[in-house]
Amino acid sequence: MELEQAKRRFIDSWGALGSQWGINRTMAQIHALLMISPDSLSMEEIMEDLSISRGNASMNLRGLMDWGIVHKEFKPGERKEYFYGEKDLDELAVKIARERSKREIKPALKVLKDVSSIDPGASSEKKYFTEQTGKLYDFVSKADNMLEKATEYKDNWLAQLVLKIMR
Amino acid sequence: MELEQAKRRFIDSWGALGSQWGINRTMAQIHALLMISPDSLSMEEIMEDLSISRGNASMNLRGLMDWGIVHKEFKPGERKEYFYGEKDLDELAVKIARERSKREIKPALKVLKDVSSIDPGASSEKKYFTEQTGKLYDFVSKADNMLEKATEYKDNWLAQLVLKIMR
DNA sequence: TTAAACTTTCAAATATTTCTGAAACTTTAT
DNA sequence: ATAAAGTTTCAGAAATATTTGAAAGTTTAA
């Protein structure tokens, strides 16, 4: 397999994977491209490589920067902005986990907390509802905490977590 | 907040959360409905409650059963099928983790393995590509293993994992 | 074997998401 | 102050994904 071919395969499948995870195809593709690019790339270069419009490139680059997994750089003497991906994979994982928690899990927890705290009263229907949503709240909350802990300690997470628990 | 209101809020937000995670809205809503329903429900009842068509209900129920998080039941003397959700949350999490690994992570790993093993040759561009995709492979692989371990031991995962590692 | 009860399938309709491209905007150099 | 170089915005177009509904298929009971 040739480089160009391998590159395409990687970018395409990363894009497809992204869509399955609720990240749009282009955003995932730009990310993939930057992950395998030794140098930072200008918007022009990204547009060219992925055959996408300027608007699309601009919006998705901004999105990636909001996630904190792509950064801007200015090259001395040049006016263009250059973009590069976060290449430290631990750091990448931490950023993604944090953002997903903030954007998706936390709001879901709020809803669960709200709906699980209606007055259960006498009705057995209500009782069941508050019970189930309450359990769900506890569970999601626990999972979110674990995720937070795991990211907090990165590679050394296990040892440190054990220490913290035992103390 | 009244029960009906709370129920709607829960179902709607679970549906919205689903879309963000690449699970379609209706599928997530059916799942939400079954999670808070003390009894199993017929397809009619689900269609009615969520105002969706028969076809939609049928396809998404099948989807949920493929994930292993909703099950069919036959009530004695009745011809209809009744559906109920997996209510053990640990079990639910395990099922979801396993399926996502199988459907999404494993295929991604295959691509990463393939593309990272092109002959790097002399070109520094190729070298960089194989290096980066190789690292990505190791990382995703490690994460997938951790997920597997975590689900293998359910709530007691930490203690058992520690034991296993120390042995 | 028939028909009623129920479920599945799938082509077409609908809804949602993403993408384009051109205009508006911003920044920098002169 | 001007214009060149670059970036952002956003309304409409295009692409995707979801949903409907009716026909086809299946199962059960008599």
Short mmCIF file of C-alpha atoms (C1' of nucleotides) in Angstrom, two decimals:
data_model
loop_
_atom_site.label_atom_id
_atom_site.label_comp_id
_atom_site.label_asym_id
_atom_site.label_seq_id
_atom_site.Cartn_x
_atom_site.Cartn_y
_atom_site.Cartn_z
CA MET A 1 0.00 0.00 0.00
CA GLU A 2 1.31 3.39 -0.94
CA LEU A 3 1.48 6.36 1.39
CA GLU A 4 -1.14 8.40 -0.41
CA GLN A 5 -3.49 5.44 -0.37
CA ALA A 6 -2.87 4.69 3.29
CA LYS A 7 -3.37 8.33 4.13
CA ARG A 8 -6.75 8.39 2.39
CA ARG A 9 -7.82 5.20 4.06
CA PHE A 10 -6.90 6.56 7.46
CA ILE A 11 -8.61 9.92 6.93
CA ASP A 12 -11.76 8.37 5.51
CA SER A 13 -12.20 5.81 8.22
CA TRP A 14 -11.47 8.31 10.94
CA GLY A 15 -14.17 10.46 9.37
CA ALA A 16 -16.64 7.59 9.31
CA LEU A 17 -15.84 6.69 12.90
CA GLY A 18 -16.40 10.30 13.87
CA SER A 19 -19.91 10.34 12.44
CA GLN A 20 -20.81 7.30 14.49
CA TRP A 21 -19.71 9.17 17.57
CA GLY A 22 -21.62 12.34 16.85
CA ILE A 23 -18.64 14.26 15.48
CA ASN A 24 -19.17 15.38 11.93
CA ARG A 25 -17.24 13.75 9.17
CA THR A 26 -15.27 16.79 8.10
CA MET A 27 -14.24 17.66 11.60
CA ALA A 28 -12.93 14.16 12.16
CA GLN A 29 -11.15 14.20 8.80
CA ILE A 30 -9.41 17.47 9.50
CA HIS A 31 -8.34 16.06 12.82
CA ALA A 32 -7.03 12.91 11.15
CA LEU A 33 -5.14 14.94 8.57
CA LEU A 34 -3.48 17.06 11.23
CA MET A 35 -2.59 13.99 13.29
CA ILE A 36 -0.46 12.60 10.50
CA SER A 37 0.95 15.86 9.26
CA PRO A 38 4.47 16.52 10.51
CA ASP A 39 4.08 20.24 9.86
CA SER A 40 1.27 22.59 10.66
CA LEU A 41 -1.04 23.31 7.74
CA SER A 42 -2.74 26.42 6.44
CA MET A 43 -6.44 26.56 5.79
CA GLU A 44 -5.72 26.52 2.06
CA GLU A 45 -3.75 23.32 2.37
CA ILE A 46 -6.47 21.64 4.41
CA MET A 47 -9.20 22.72 1.96
CA GLU A 48 -7.13 21.42 -0.90
CA ASP A 49 -6.23 18.12 0.67
CA LEU A 50 -9.78 17.26 1.74
CA SER A 51 -11.56 19.02 -1.15
CA ILE A 52 -13.76 21.09 1.08
CA SER A 53 -14.93 24.67 0.96
CA ARG A 54 -13.42 27.54 2.86
CA GLY A 55 -16.49 27.95 5.04
CA ASN A 56 -16.53 24.32 5.99
CA ALA A 57 -12.82 24.36 6.83
CA SER A 58 -13.17 27.50 8.89
CA MET A 59 -16.12 26.28 10.94
CA ASN A 60 -14.68 22.88 11.66
CA LEU A 61 -11.24 24.19 12.54
CA ARG A 62 -12.89 26.49 14.99
CA GLY A 63 -14.83 23.53 16.36
CA LEU A 64 -11.66 21.53 16.83
CA MET A 65 -10.03 24.44 18.60
CA ASP A 66 -13.06 24.74 20.89
CA TRP A 67 -12.46 21.13 21.83
CA GLY A 68 -8.86 22.08 22.51
CA ILE A 69 -7.44 19.37 20.26
CA VAL A 70 -6.19 21.58 17.44
CA HIS A 71 -4.16 24.73 17.83
CA LYS A 72 -3.26 27.80 15.79
CA GLU A 73 0.24 28.92 15.07
CA PHE A 74 1.68 31.93 13.29
CA LYS A 75 4.80 31.43 11.28
CA PRO A 76 7.30 34.30 11.46
CA GLY A 77 7.04 36.61 8.49
CA GLU A 78 3.79 34.97 7.30
CA ARG A 79 0.32 36.27 7.60
CA LYS A 80 -1.55 33.00 7.35
CA GLU A 81 -2.65 30.96 10.31
CA TYR A 82 -1.27 27.46 10.54
CA PHE A 83 -3.00 24.64 12.35
CA TYR A 84 -1.63 21.61 14.12
CA GLY A 85 -3.19 18.78 16.07
CA GLU A 86 -2.64 17.86 19.69
CA LYS A 87 -0.26 14.95 19.27
CA ASP A 88 0.14 13.83 22.85
CA LEU A 89 -2.45 11.07 22.92
CA ASP A 90 -2.93 11.15 26.67
CA GLU A 91 -3.57 14.84 26.44
CA LEU A 92 -5.94 14.25 23.52
CA ALA A 93 -7.92 11.69 25.49
CA VAL A 94 -8.13 13.96 28.50
CA LYS A 95 -9.40 16.86 26.40
CA ILE A 96 -12.02 14.75 24.71
CA ALA A 97 -13.19 13.17 27.95
CA ARG A 98 -13.43 16.55 29.68
CA GLU A 99 -15.35 18.18 26.87
CA ARG A 100 -17.79 15.32 26.47
CA SER A 101 -18.41 15.31 30.18
CA LYS A 102 -19.01 19.05 30.20
CA ARG A 103 -21.17 19.15 27.09
CA GLU A 104 -23.14 15.95 27.36
CA ILE A 105 -22.93 14.14 30.66
CA LYS A 106 -23.33 17.12 32.95
CA PRO A 107 -26.52 18.35 31.21
CA ALA A 108 -27.92 14.81 31.26
CA LEU A 109 -27.20 14.62 34.98
CA LYS A 110 -29.08 17.84 35.52
CA VAL A 111 -32.16 16.44 33.80
CA LEU A 112 -31.92 13.20 35.76
CA LYS A 113 -31.61 15.08 39.01
CA ASP A 114 -34.59 17.28 38.21
CA VAL A 115 -36.94 14.55 37.09
CA SER A 116 -35.93 12.11 39.81
CA SER A 117 -36.83 14.62 42.49
CA ILE A 118 -40.51 15.10 41.79
CA ASP A 119 -42.55 14.23 44.85
CA PRO A 120 -43.20 10.50 44.53
CA GLY A 121 -46.36 10.83 46.68
CA ALA A 122 -48.55 7.79 46.97
CA SER A 123 -48.82 6.71 43.34
CA SER A 124 -46.82 3.59 42.62
CA GLU A 125 -46.25 4.81 39.08
CA LYS A 126 -44.53 7.92 40.41
CA LYS A 127 -42.60 5.89 42.89
CA TYR A 128 -41.23 3.65 40.17
CA PHE A 129 -40.29 6.62 38.02
CA THR A 130 -38.37 8.44 40.74
CA GLU A 131 -36.70 5.21 41.75
CA GLN A 132 -35.50 4.38 38.24
CA THR A 133 -34.36 7.86 37.30
CA GLY A 134 -32.70 8.15 40.70
CA LYS A 135 -30.71 4.99 40.07
CA LEU A 136 -29.79 6.25 36.66
CA TYR A 137 -28.59 9.49 38.19
CA ASP A 138 -26.37 7.68 40.66
CA PHE A 139 -24.98 5.45 38.00
CA VAL A 140 -24.18 8.13 35.44
CA SER A 141 -22.75 10.27 38.19
CA LYS A 142 -20.46 7.47 39.32
CA ALA A 143 -19.32 6.83 35.76
CA ASP A 144 -18.64 10.51 35.22
CA ASN A 145 -16.54 10.61 38.38
CA MET A 146 -14.55 7.61 37.32
CA LEU A 147 -13.86 9.21 33.97
CA GLU A 148 -12.74 12.36 35.70
CA LYS A 149 -10.42 10.44 37.99
CA ALA A 150 -8.99 8.43 35.14
CA THR A 151 -8.19 11.57 33.15
CA GLU A 152 -6.86 13.39 36.17
CA TYR A 153 -4.03 10.94 36.56
CA LYS A 154 -3.43 10.06 32.93
CA ASP A 155 -1.14 7.05 32.49
CA ASN A 156 -0.40 6.73 36.14
CA TRP A 157 -4.08 6.77 36.98
CA LEU A 158 -4.36 3.35 38.51
CA ALA A 159 -1.59 3.60 41.06
CA GLN A 160 -2.62 7.06 42.11
CA LEU A 161 -6.27 6.16 42.30
CA VAL A 162 -5.50 3.22 44.54
CA LEU A 163 -3.39 5.45 46.78
CA LYS A 164 -6.14 8.02 46.99
CA ILE A 165 -8.77 5.45 47.84
CA MET A 166 -6.64 3.77 50.49
CA ARG A 167 -5.67 6.97 52.23
CA MET B 1 -43.47 18.92 38.30
CA GLU B 2 -46.07 16.35 37.40
CA LEU B 3 -45.29 12.78 36.43
CA GLU B 4 -46.38 13.11 32.82
CA GLN B 5 -44.26 16.21 32.46
CA ALA B 6 -41.24 14.63 34.10
CA LYS B 7 -41.64 11.56 31.92
CA ARG B 8 -41.65 13.69 28.76
CA ARG B 9 -38.65 15.64 29.89
CA PHE B 10 -36.73 12.47 30.62
CA ILE B 11 -37.65 10.79 27.32
CA ASP B 12 -36.91 13.89 25.26
CA SER B 13 -33.56 14.58 26.80
CA TRP B 14 -32.52 10.96 26.63
CA GLY B 15 -33.41 11.12 22.94
CA ALA B 16 -31.36 14.26 22.42
CA LEU B 17 -28.42 12.77 24.27
CA GLY B 18 -28.68 9.71 22.08
CA SER B 19 -28.36 11.73 18.88
CA GLN B 20 -25.18 13.32 20.17
CA TRP B 21 -23.80 9.84 20.70
CA GLY B 22 -24.73 8.49 17.31
CA ILE B 23 -27.84 6.63 18.45
CA ASN B 24 -30.94 7.80 16.70
CA ARG B 25 -33.47 9.83 18.61
CA THR B 26 -36.31 7.33 18.43
CA MET B 27 -34.17 4.43 19.53
CA ALA B 28 -33.01 6.37 22.55
CA GLN B 29 -36.57 7.45 23.32
CA ILE B 30 -37.92 3.93 23.19
CA HIS B 31 -35.13 2.88 25.48
CA ALA B 32 -35.93 5.72 27.88
CA LEU B 33 -39.60 4.81 27.86
CA LEU B 34 -38.89 1.18 28.65
CA MET B 35 -36.46 2.13 31.42
CA ILE B 36 -39.19 3.91 33.36
CA SER B 37 -41.99 1.53 32.56
CA PRO B 38 -42.72 -0.92 35.37
CA ASP B 39 -44.41 -3.30 32.94
CA SER B 40 -43.38 -4.50 29.55
CA LEU B 41 -45.08 -2.68 26.68
CA SER B 42 -46.55 -3.78 23.38
CA MET B 43 -45.52 -2.21 20.12
CA GLU B 44 -48.92 -0.48 19.99
CA GLU B 45 -48.34 1.12 23.36
CA ILE B 46 -44.90 2.32 22.40
CA MET B 47 -46.13 3.77 19.09
CA GLU B 48 -48.93 5.52 20.92
CA ASP B 49 -46.82 6.91 23.72
CA LEU B 50 -44.10 8.29 21.45
CA SER B 51 -46.37 9.10 18.46
CA ILE B 52 -44.32 7.14 16.00
CA SER B 53 -45.21 4.85 13.12
CA ARG B 54 -45.34 1.09 13.24
CA GLY B 55 -42.35 0.73 10.93
CA ASN B 56 -40.25 3.05 13.00
CA ALA B 57 -41.15 1.25 16.21
CA SER B 58 -40.43 -2.13 14.69
CA MET B 59 -37.02 -1.21 13.31
CA ASN B 60 -35.82 0.53 16.42
CA LEU B 61 -37.03 -2.18 18.77
CA ARG B 62 -35.12 -4.64 16.69
CA GLY B 63 -32.10 -2.37 16.90
CA LEU B 64 -32.34 -2.22 20.67
CA MET B 65 -32.62 -5.98 20.84
CA ASP B 66 -29.52 -6.29 18.66
CA TRP B 67 -27.71 -4.21 21.24
CA GLY B 68 -29.04 -6.62 23.85
CA ILE B 69 -30.55 -3.88 25.99
CA VAL B 70 -34.20 -4.56 25.28
CA HIS B 71 -35.89 -7.93 25.38
CA LYS B 72 -39.06 -9.55 24.10
CA GLU B 73 -41.57 -11.30 26.25
CA PHE B 74 -44.74 -13.21 25.47
CA LYS B 75 -47.58 -12.90 27.93
CA PRO B 76 -49.50 -16.11 28.50
CA GLY B 77 -52.67 -16.24 26.46
CA GLU B 78 -51.67 -13.20 24.42
CA ARG B 79 -50.42 -13.08 20.93
CA LYS B 80 -48.66 -9.74 21.06
CA GLU B 81 -45.01 -9.32 21.84
CA TYR B 82 -44.16 -7.26 24.87
CA PHE B 83 -40.89 -5.40 25.29
CA TYR B 84 -38.94 -4.51 28.38
CA GLY B 85 -35.62 -2.78 28.97
CA GLU B 86 -32.53 -4.16 30.65
CA LYS B 87 -32.86 -2.54 34.04
CA ASP B 88 -29.67 -3.73 35.69
CA LEU B 89 -27.51 -0.71 35.02
CA ASP B 90 -24.22 -2.56 35.35
CA GLU B 91 -25.46 -5.04 32.82
CA LEU B 92 -26.64 -2.20 30.59
CA ALA B 93 -23.24 -0.53 30.70
CA VAL B 94 -21.48 -3.79 29.94
CA LYS B 95 -23.69 -4.46 26.93
CA ILE B 96 -23.22 -0.98 25.55
CA ALA B 97 -19.47 -1.06 26.06
CA ARG B 98 -19.14 -4.47 24.42
CA GLU B 99 -21.24 -3.56 21.43
CA ARG B 100 -19.51 -0.26 20.83
CA SER B 101 -16.17 -1.97 21.06
CA LYS B 102 -17.23 -4.63 18.60
CA ARG B 103 -18.92 -2.31 16.13
CA GLU B 104 -16.70 0.73 16.22
CA ILE B 105 -13.41 0.31 18.03
CA LYS B 106 -12.42 -3.06 16.57
CA PRO B 107 -12.94 -1.93 12.94
CA ALA B 108 -11.00 1.26 13.64
CA LEU B 109 -8.17 -0.82 15.09
CA LYS B 110 -8.08 -2.89 11.96
CA VAL B 111 -7.68 0.19 9.79
CA LEU B 112 -4.99 1.57 12.09
CA LYS B 113 -3.11 -1.70 12.02
CA ASP B 114 -3.29 -1.90 8.23
CA VAL B 115 -2.22 1.63 7.49
CA SER B 116 0.48 1.71 10.14
CA SER B 117 2.16 -1.30 8.64
CA ILE B 118 2.99 0.02 5.19
CA ASP B 119 6.71 -0.19 4.60
CA PRO B 120 8.10 3.08 5.96
CA GLY B 121 11.08 2.85 3.61
CA ALA B 122 13.40 5.82 3.47
CA SER B 123 10.93 8.66 3.05
CA SER B 124 10.59 10.72 6.19
CA GLU B 125 6.99 11.43 5.31
CA LYS B 126 6.20 7.72 5.37
CA LYS B 127 8.16 7.29 8.54
CA TYR B 128 6.13 9.96 10.27
CA PHE B 129 2.88 8.45 9.06
CA THR B 130 3.63 4.93 10.25
CA GLU B 131 4.92 6.29 13.53
CA GLN B 132 1.82 8.34 14.23
CA THR B 133 -0.72 5.74 13.17
CA GLY B 134 1.25 3.12 15.09
CA LYS B 135 1.03 5.18 18.27
CA LEU B 136 -2.65 5.67 17.66
CA TYR B 137 -3.07 1.94 17.28
CA ASP B 138 -1.32 1.24 20.58
CA PHE B 139 -3.32 3.86 22.35
CA VAL B 140 -6.75 2.85 21.10
CA SER B 141 -5.86 -0.75 21.71
CA LYS B 142 -4.89 -0.01 25.30
CA ALA B 143 -8.10 1.94 25.86
CA ASP B 144 -10.17 -0.87 24.39
CA ASN B 145 -8.50 -3.36 26.71
CA MET B 146 -9.14 -1.21 29.72
CA LEU B 147 -12.78 -0.94 28.78
CA GLU B 148 -12.98 -4.67 28.42
CA LYS B 149 -11.38 -5.24 31.80
CA ALA B 150 -13.64 -2.69 33.44
CA THR B 151 -16.76 -4.36 32.08
CA GLU B 152 -15.48 -7.82 32.87
CA TYR B 153 -15.50 -7.14 36.56
CA LYS B 154 -18.47 -4.77 36.75
CA ASP B 155 -18.74 -2.96 40.11
CA ASN B 156 -15.91 -4.83 41.68
CA TRP B 157 -13.64 -4.06 38.77
CA LEU B 158 -11.05 -2.05 40.62
CA ALA B 159 -10.23 -4.58 43.33
CA GLN B 160 -10.15 -7.45 40.91
CA LEU B 161 -8.10 -5.57 38.40
CA VAL B 162 -5.55 -4.71 41.05
CA LEU B 163 -5.39 -8.34 42.11
CA LYS B 164 -4.92 -9.48 38.56
CA ILE B 165 -2.18 -6.98 37.90
CA MET B 166 -0.32 -7.81 41.11
CA ARG B 167 -0.45 -11.52 40.62
"C1'" DT C 1 -56.62 -24.28 5.18
"C1'" DT C 2 -58.18 -20.06 6.36
"C1'" DA C 3 -58.28 -15.78 8.31
"C1'" DA C 4 -57.27 -12.90 11.98
"C1'" DA C 5 -53.58 -10.86 14.57
"C1'" DC C 6 -49.53 -9.34 14.46
"C1'" DT C 7 -44.63 -8.03 12.59
"C1'" DT C 8 -41.34 -6.79 9.08
"C1'" DT C 9 -39.77 -4.58 5.02
"C1'" DC C 10 -38.76 -0.97 1.97
"C1'" DA C 11 -39.64 2.84 -1.42
"C1'" DA C 12 -40.90 7.33 -1.07
"C1'" DA C 13 -41.56 11.49 1.86
"C1'" DT C 14 -39.76 14.29 5.50
"C1'" DA C 15 -36.60 16.11 8.57
"C1'" DT C 16 -32.04 17.09 9.90
"C1'" DT C 17 -27.38 17.94 9.26
"C1'" DT C 18 -23.68 19.41 6.72
"C1'" DC C 19 -21.51 22.05 3.07
"C1'" DT C 20 -20.85 25.73 -0.22
"C1'" DG C 21 -19.68 30.15 -1.80
"C1'" DA C 22 -19.95 34.80 -1.81
"C1'" DA C 23 -20.35 38.87 0.98
"C1'" DA C 24 -18.94 40.94 5.20
"C1'" DC C 25 -15.52 41.44 8.27
"C1'" DT C 26 -10.69 41.83 10.31
"C1'" DT C 27 -5.92 42.49 10.30
"C1'" DT C 28 -1.63 44.04 8.64
"C1'" DA C 29 1.66 46.51 5.79
"C1'" DT C 30 2.59 50.47 3.46
"C1'" DA D 1 -6.28 55.83 4.69
"C1'" DT D 2 -5.99 52.08 1.51
"C1'" DA D 3 -5.71 47.72 -0.27
"C1'" DA D 4 -4.14 43.21 -0.02
"C1'" DA D 5 -4.34 38.96 2.56
"C1'" DG D 6 -6.72 36.49 5.17
"C1'" DT D 7 -10.94 34.73 8.10
"C1'" DT D 8 -15.77 34.34 9.43
"C1'" DT D 9 -20.59 34.20 8.73
"C1'" DC D 10 -24.80 32.55 7.09
"C1'" DA D 11 -28.64 31.76 3.69
"C1'" DG D 12 -29.58 28.47 0.51
"C1'" DA D 13 -28.17 23.96 -1.73
"C1'" DA D 14 -26.86 19.32 -1.25
"C1'" DA D 15 -26.27 15.23 1.15
"C1'" DT D 16 -27.71 12.09 4.92
"C1'" DA D 17 -30.53 10.06 8.06
"C1'" DT D 18 -34.91 9.10 9.77
"C1'" DT D 19 -39.77 8.16 9.41
"C1'" DT D 20 -43.98 6.83 7.35
"C1'" DG D 21 -47.42 3.77 5.64
"C1'" DA D 22 -48.90 0.29 2.98
"C1'" DA D 23 -47.90 -4.19 1.11
"C1'" DA D 24 -45.77 -8.51 2.04
"C1'" DG D 25 -44.70 -11.80 5.35
"C1'" DT D 26 -45.39 -14.71 9.50
"C1'" DT D 27 -47.64 -17.08 13.18
"C1'" DT D 28 -51.43 -18.95 15.60
"C1'" DA D 29 -55.91 -20.90 16.49
"C1'" DA D 30 -59.77 -23.03 15.01
#
